[in-house]
Amino acid sequence: MLRRVVDRAKQIRRSEGFKHSVATPRRISLHATQRLNRGVFAIEIQENSGFFSVMQMVLFILMYCEEKCLTPCISARGGLYGDPQGKLDWFSAFFEPVGKTSAVTALHKVRTSTVRDLVQLGFRQRYESQLQLRPASELFFEHYRPAAHIVDEVDANCERLGIGATTLGAHFRGTDKAQEAVPVSWGHFCRMVEQTLAENPHLTNLFISSDEQAFLDFFAAWPFSRPVKVAPAKWLATGETPVHFSGYPGLAIGREALVSSLLLARCGMLVKTPSYLSAWSKIFNPELRVKLVSPPRPDAFWFPDSRLWLEQEEQEKAA
């Protein structure tokens, strides 16, 4: 009985509603400060979560700015991808501002608010249900684009690995993702890839990306009818510990995550398990055809995978 009570208490503490309520004073103070900027919304993110979890925060900020006719000024320091001293703006190291957003970086006396969790902004409950794939892509690229040195690295890898319109990309997210998505066995995933190849004979090669070396070895040994190329990842999970909690150099794993997502975005089609990393490939390339082999869990039914799954269900019903 006591254990059930404790488990229930932990579940409540992890819930978005509880976190949202606790963060209310911080949220009120943040928005009061930002109103003093008169048209600029300046946020510094210091969240200790995955790279594309931070990107979700960026997307919500852009939605708010669009609604309120504000100019975003976004930075990210410290956390899992910056330096321990918090001097490096790692978001600006990976992305360049464009258009009106680029001009705000020259402004002075802008008050910047620091956030360490999405609930401190209060935007998930406000915007999650409104997000659509193509508008989200258009909104992001209206303000930011991958830095030139990132694009150069992606171009070089595409040429070296033969990634293009006839490539079937595959992404398997392992380690702790079972807490947020319905698990898929390695064999089942490979059979889904086989089925996709059979249904799309124009696909001539495979590109696989994953956070688990054991899975990559398993996939590479599977007797696919097409040649397999493996993502050039140096930093992989240690046992059941996710990559971003394995103590690797922050800037290096952030760069690797972004490059992997952009490489998958360059494929002609993508088969994937739920993951922010590969879901953002659809944001980077809204024309990308995506097959999601399992849904996110109901308590983690978050964009972009939530929208990918709902659209996939609609297409299957129509067929």
Short mmCIF file of C-alpha atoms in Angstrom, two decimals:
data_model
loop_
_atom_site.label_atom_id
_atom_site.label_comp_id
_atom_site.label_asym_id
_atom_site.label_seq_id
_atom_site.Cartn_x
_atom_site.Cartn_y
_atom_site.Cartn_z
CA MET A 1 0.00 0.00 0.00
CA LEU A 2 2.76 2.43 1.01
CA ARG A 3 4.71 1.61 -2.15
CA ARG A 4 1.69 2.42 -4.33
CA VAL A 5 1.31 5.75 -2.55
CA VAL A 6 4.99 6.55 -3.07
CA ASP A 7 4.84 5.54 -6.76
CA ARG A 8 1.75 7.69 -7.24
CA ALA A 9 3.48 10.64 -5.58
CA LYS A 10 6.48 10.25 -7.90
CA GLN A 11 4.15 10.08 -10.90
CA ILE A 12 2.45 13.30 -9.84
CA ARG A 13 5.79 15.07 -9.34
CA ARG A 14 6.87 14.05 -12.85
CA SER A 15 3.61 15.20 -14.43
CA GLU A 16 3.48 18.31 -16.61
CA GLY A 17 0.60 19.70 -14.57
CA PHE A 18 2.51 19.55 -11.29
CA LYS A 19 5.66 21.06 -12.81
CA HIS A 20 3.56 23.78 -14.44
CA SER A 21 2.00 24.74 -11.10
CA VAL A 22 5.30 24.81 -9.21
CA ALA A 23 6.90 26.99 -11.89
CA THR A 24 4.12 29.61 -11.83
CA PRO A 25 5.99 32.30 -9.80
CA ARG A 26 9.09 31.94 -12.00
CA ARG A 27 6.95 32.12 -15.13
CA ILE A 28 5.17 35.32 -14.03
CA SER A 29 8.51 36.97 -13.22
CA LEU A 30 10.03 35.95 -16.57
CA HIS A 31 7.21 37.37 -18.66
CA ALA A 32 7.17 40.59 -16.62
CA THR A 33 10.88 41.05 -17.34
CA GLN A 34 10.48 40.37 -21.04
CA ARG A 35 7.70 42.93 -21.43
CA LEU A 36 10.33 45.55 -20.59
CA ASN A 37 12.24 44.65 -23.78
CA ARG A 38 9.57 46.29 -25.97
CA GLY A 39 9.29 43.89 -28.87
CA VAL A 40 12.18 41.53 -28.14
CA PHE A 41 11.84 38.17 -26.38
CA ALA A 42 15.32 37.27 -25.11
CA ILE A 43 15.71 33.80 -23.61
CA GLU A 44 18.82 31.92 -22.55
CA ILE A 45 18.23 28.16 -22.24
CA GLN A 46 20.21 26.21 -19.64
CA GLU A 47 18.27 22.96 -19.66
CA ASN A 48 19.88 19.60 -18.86
CA SER A 49 18.04 17.51 -21.43
CA GLY A 50 18.53 16.09 -24.92
CA PHE A 51 19.57 18.32 -27.82
CA PHE A 52 16.23 18.17 -29.60
CA SER A 53 14.32 18.56 -26.38
CA VAL A 54 15.97 21.98 -26.25
CA MET A 55 14.99 22.47 -29.89
CA GLN A 56 11.38 21.87 -28.86
CA MET A 57 11.76 24.75 -26.44
CA VAL A 58 13.10 26.90 -29.27
CA LEU A 59 10.07 26.02 -31.39
CA PHE A 60 7.64 26.97 -28.62
CA ILE A 61 9.46 30.28 -28.14
CA LEU A 62 9.13 31.03 -31.86
CA MET A 63 5.40 30.24 -31.74
CA TYR A 64 4.95 32.67 -28.85
CA CYS A 65 6.93 35.36 -30.65
CA GLU A 66 4.86 34.92 -33.78
CA GLU A 67 1.62 35.20 -31.78
CA LYS A 68 2.78 38.30 -29.89
CA CYS A 69 4.67 39.93 -32.83
CA LEU A 70 7.97 39.76 -30.96
CA THR A 71 11.51 39.29 -32.26
CA PRO A 72 13.16 36.22 -30.71
CA CYS A 73 16.68 36.41 -29.29
CA ILE A 74 17.55 32.85 -28.26
CA SER A 75 20.77 31.53 -26.78
CA ALA A 76 21.74 28.31 -24.97
CA ARG A 77 24.59 27.98 -22.49
CA GLY A 78 25.84 25.38 -20.07
CA GLY A 79 23.61 22.33 -19.71
CA LEU A 80 24.68 19.15 -21.46
CA TYR A 81 26.08 20.79 -24.61
CA GLY A 82 27.94 23.85 -23.42
CA ASP A 83 31.08 24.46 -21.38
CA PRO A 84 30.98 24.15 -17.55
CA GLN A 85 31.53 27.91 -17.15
CA GLY A 86 28.54 28.73 -19.36
CA LYS A 87 30.53 31.09 -21.58
CA LEU A 88 29.79 29.39 -24.90
CA ASP A 89 26.46 29.99 -26.61
CA TRP A 90 26.18 26.55 -28.17
CA PHE A 91 22.88 27.30 -29.90
CA SER A 92 24.58 30.06 -31.87
CA ALA A 93 27.46 27.67 -32.59
CA PHE A 94 25.06 25.40 -34.47
CA PHE A 95 22.44 27.78 -35.89
CA GLU A 96 22.52 31.15 -37.63
CA PRO A 97 19.75 33.74 -37.22
CA VAL A 98 18.12 34.93 -40.42
CA GLY A 99 16.00 37.89 -41.47
CA LYS A 100 14.68 40.11 -38.71
CA THR A 101 16.05 37.78 -36.04
CA SER A 102 19.65 38.39 -37.16
CA ALA A 103 19.36 42.14 -36.55
CA VAL A 104 18.35 41.80 -32.90
CA THR A 105 21.77 40.38 -31.98
CA ALA A 106 23.20 43.88 -32.46
CA LEU A 107 20.87 45.44 -29.89
CA HIS A 108 22.10 46.53 -26.50
CA LYS A 109 20.45 46.60 -23.09
CA VAL A 110 18.17 43.68 -23.84
CA ARG A 111 17.12 41.90 -20.65
CA THR A 112 17.70 38.17 -21.06
CA SER A 113 15.76 35.68 -18.95
CA THR A 114 17.24 32.27 -18.13
CA VAL A 115 15.10 29.14 -18.25
CA ARG A 116 16.12 25.67 -17.08
CA ASP A 117 12.91 23.82 -17.87
CA LEU A 118 10.18 24.14 -20.49
CA VAL A 119 7.52 24.63 -17.80
CA GLN A 120 9.15 27.92 -16.77
CA LEU A 121 7.88 29.34 -20.06
CA GLY A 122 4.45 27.72 -19.84
CA PHE A 123 4.32 27.11 -23.58
CA ARG A 124 3.80 23.35 -23.93
CA GLN A 125 0.26 23.41 -22.59
CA ARG A 126 -0.40 26.50 -24.68
CA TYR A 127 0.98 25.39 -28.05
CA GLU A 128 1.54 21.61 -28.15
CA SER A 129 -1.86 20.79 -29.65
CA GLN A 130 -1.51 23.55 -32.27
CA LEU A 131 1.73 22.33 -33.81
CA GLN A 132 1.68 21.08 -37.39
CA LEU A 133 4.67 19.70 -39.27
CA ARG A 134 5.00 21.99 -42.28
CA PRO A 135 4.10 25.24 -40.47
CA ALA A 136 6.62 24.32 -37.74
CA SER A 137 9.31 23.87 -40.39
CA GLU A 138 8.45 27.18 -42.04
CA LEU A 139 8.44 28.98 -38.70
CA PHE A 140 11.85 27.63 -37.70
CA PHE A 141 13.53 28.47 -41.02
CA GLU A 142 11.98 31.92 -40.97
CA HIS A 143 14.24 32.67 -37.99
CA TYR A 144 17.11 30.17 -37.96
CA ARG A 145 19.09 27.83 -40.20
CA PRO A 146 21.94 25.37 -39.55
CA ALA A 147 25.32 27.10 -39.52
CA ALA A 148 27.39 26.96 -42.72
CA HIS A 149 30.02 24.68 -41.19
CA ILE A 150 27.30 22.19 -40.20
CA VAL A 151 25.84 22.21 -43.72
CA ASP A 152 29.32 21.66 -45.15
CA GLU A 153 29.81 18.61 -42.93
CA VAL A 154 26.41 17.20 -43.92
CA ASP A 155 27.16 17.76 -47.62
CA ALA A 156 30.50 15.96 -47.32
CA ASN A 157 28.93 12.99 -45.53
CA CYS A 158 26.11 12.73 -48.06
CA GLU A 159 28.64 12.56 -50.87
CA ARG A 160 30.85 10.04 -49.07
CA LEU A 161 27.98 7.77 -47.97
CA GLY A 162 25.83 8.12 -51.08
CA ILE A 163 22.85 9.62 -49.21
CA GLY A 164 20.14 11.07 -51.42
CA ALA A 165 16.65 10.69 -52.85
CA THR A 166 17.03 6.92 -53.35
CA THR A 167 18.27 6.29 -49.80
CA LEU A 168 16.09 4.73 -47.13
CA GLY A 169 17.08 6.24 -43.81
CA ALA A 170 16.52 4.28 -40.60
CA HIS A 171 16.75 5.49 -37.03
CA PHE A 172 16.45 3.35 -33.91
CA ARG A 173 16.41 5.14 -30.55
CA GLY A 174 17.31 2.81 -27.70
CA THR A 175 18.48 3.22 -24.08
CA ASP A 176 15.95 5.18 -21.98
CA LYS A 177 13.44 5.80 -24.79
CA ALA A 178 11.33 2.81 -23.65
CA GLN A 179 9.97 5.13 -20.94
CA GLU A 180 8.42 7.37 -23.59
CA ALA A 181 7.62 5.03 -26.50
CA VAL A 182 6.21 1.57 -27.11
CA PRO A 183 9.31 -0.68 -27.37
CA VAL A 184 10.19 -2.37 -30.68
CA SER A 185 12.45 -5.40 -30.95
CA TRP A 186 15.51 -5.19 -33.17
CA GLY A 187 14.22 -7.98 -35.40
CA HIS A 188 10.82 -6.37 -35.85
CA PHE A 189 12.44 -3.07 -36.79
CA CYS A 190 14.62 -4.77 -39.42
CA ARG A 191 11.60 -6.57 -40.86
CA MET A 192 9.78 -3.22 -41.12
CA VAL A 193 12.77 -1.87 -43.04
CA GLU A 194 12.65 -4.93 -45.32
CA GLN A 195 8.95 -4.36 -45.95
CA THR A 196 9.55 -0.70 -46.79
CA LEU A 197 12.27 -1.65 -49.28
CA ALA A 198 9.93 -4.17 -50.92
CA GLU A 199 7.20 -1.54 -51.25
CA ASN A 200 9.63 1.05 -52.67
CA PRO A 201 11.90 -0.62 -55.25
CA HIS A 202 13.37 2.75 -56.26
CA LEU A 203 15.28 2.87 -52.95
CA THR A 204 18.80 1.66 -53.70
CA ASN A 205 20.66 1.86 -50.37
CA LEU A 206 20.22 2.08 -46.60
CA PHE A 207 21.51 4.59 -44.07
CA ILE A 208 21.22 3.62 -40.40
CA SER A 209 21.58 5.85 -37.35
CA SER A 210 21.26 4.80 -33.71
CA ASP A 211 22.57 5.56 -30.23
CA GLU A 212 23.42 1.90 -29.55
CA GLN A 213 26.49 0.18 -31.03
CA ALA A 214 25.05 -3.30 -30.43
CA PHE A 215 22.00 -2.43 -32.51
CA LEU A 216 24.13 -0.95 -35.29
CA ASP A 217 26.12 -4.21 -35.44
CA PHE A 218 22.87 -6.22 -35.52
CA PHE A 219 21.41 -4.05 -38.29
CA ALA A 220 24.59 -4.14 -40.40
CA ALA A 221 24.63 -7.97 -40.19
CA TRP A 222 20.97 -8.31 -41.29
CA PRO A 223 20.72 -9.73 -44.85
CA PHE A 224 19.09 -6.70 -46.46
CA SER A 225 18.78 -6.61 -50.25
CA ARG A 226 20.44 -3.17 -50.34
CA PRO A 227 23.88 -2.01 -49.17
CA VAL A 228 23.99 -0.47 -45.69
CA LYS A 229 25.89 2.66 -44.62
CA VAL A 230 26.23 3.54 -40.93
CA ALA A 231 26.03 7.08 -39.54
CA PRO A 232 29.48 8.48 -38.70
CA ALA A 233 28.85 8.63 -34.95
CA LYS A 234 31.75 8.67 -32.51
CA TRP A 235 29.79 9.16 -29.30
CA LEU A 236 27.33 6.35 -28.48
CA ALA A 237 25.42 5.23 -25.40
CA THR A 238 27.26 3.53 -22.55
CA GLY A 239 25.18 0.51 -21.57
CA GLU A 240 21.72 1.78 -20.68
CA THR A 241 22.94 5.35 -20.10
CA PRO A 242 21.84 7.73 -22.90
CA VAL A 243 24.50 9.47 -24.96
CA HIS A 244 23.76 12.89 -23.52
CA PHE A 245 24.20 11.62 -19.94
CA SER A 246 27.41 9.68 -20.62
CA GLY A 247 29.83 12.48 -19.79
CA TYR A 248 31.02 13.09 -23.36
CA PRO A 249 32.15 16.54 -24.56
CA GLY A 250 28.97 18.57 -24.84
CA LEU A 251 29.68 20.46 -28.04
CA ALA A 252 30.82 17.26 -29.77
CA ILE A 253 27.68 15.25 -28.98
CA GLY A 254 25.45 18.20 -29.84
CA ARG A 255 27.12 18.54 -33.23
CA GLU A 256 26.82 14.80 -33.83
CA ALA A 257 23.11 14.79 -32.96
CA LEU A 258 22.39 17.69 -35.30
CA VAL A 259 24.43 16.22 -38.17
CA SER A 260 22.68 12.84 -37.76
CA SER A 261 19.25 14.46 -37.93
CA LEU A 262 20.20 16.48 -41.01
CA LEU A 263 21.64 13.38 -42.73
CA LEU A 264 18.37 11.52 -42.16
CA ALA A 265 16.56 14.57 -43.56
CA ARG A 266 18.52 14.19 -46.81
CA CYS A 267 17.19 10.64 -47.38
CA GLY A 268 14.32 9.88 -49.73
CA MET A 269 12.35 8.11 -46.98
CA LEU A 270 12.76 7.41 -43.27
CA VAL A 271 11.74 4.46 -41.07
CA LYS A 272 12.07 5.26 -37.38
CA THR A 273 11.13 4.66 -33.78
CA PRO A 274 9.92 7.61 -31.67
CA SER A 275 12.75 10.09 -31.14
CA TYR A 276 13.07 13.85 -31.16
CA LEU A 277 16.27 13.54 -33.20
CA SER A 278 14.76 11.77 -36.20
CA ALA A 279 11.38 13.53 -35.83
CA TRP A 280 13.22 16.81 -36.34
CA SER A 281 14.46 15.42 -39.67
CA LYS A 282 10.89 16.06 -40.82
CA ILE A 283 11.13 19.65 -39.57
CA PHE A 284 14.39 20.12 -41.45
CA ASN A 285 12.82 18.56 -44.57
CA PRO A 286 9.00 18.65 -44.61
CA GLU A 287 8.97 16.71 -47.91
CA LEU A 288 10.57 13.68 -46.23
CA ARG A 289 8.35 10.58 -46.21
CA VAL A 290 8.35 9.04 -42.73
CA LYS A 291 7.16 5.70 -41.38
CA LEU A 292 6.90 5.50 -37.59
CA VAL A 293 7.03 1.85 -36.48
CA SER A 294 5.51 2.42 -33.02
CA PRO A 295 3.72 5.28 -31.26
CA PRO A 296 4.92 7.41 -28.37
CA ARG A 297 3.33 6.49 -25.04
CA PRO A 298 0.15 8.44 -24.15
CA ASP A 299 1.92 10.38 -21.38
CA ALA A 300 4.73 11.33 -23.77
CA PHE A 301 2.66 11.93 -26.91
CA TRP A 302 4.66 14.96 -27.99
CA PHE A 303 5.30 16.75 -31.26
CA PRO A 304 6.73 16.00 -33.83
CA ASP A 305 6.25 12.22 -33.32
CA SER A 306 2.67 12.69 -32.12
CA ARG A 307 1.75 14.45 -35.37
CA LEU A 308 3.68 11.91 -37.46
CA TRP A 309 1.75 9.07 -35.82
CA LEU A 310 -1.67 10.72 -36.19
CA GLU A 311 -1.06 11.52 -39.87
CA GLN A 312 0.18 7.98 -40.47
CA GLU A 313 -2.99 6.54 -38.91
CA GLU A 314 -5.14 8.80 -41.09
CA GLN A 315 -3.30 7.67 -44.24
CA GLU A 316 -3.68 4.00 -43.29
CA LYS A 317 -7.43 4.42 -42.69
CA ALA A 318 -7.81 6.20 -46.02
CA ALA A 319 -5.93 3.40 -47.79
#
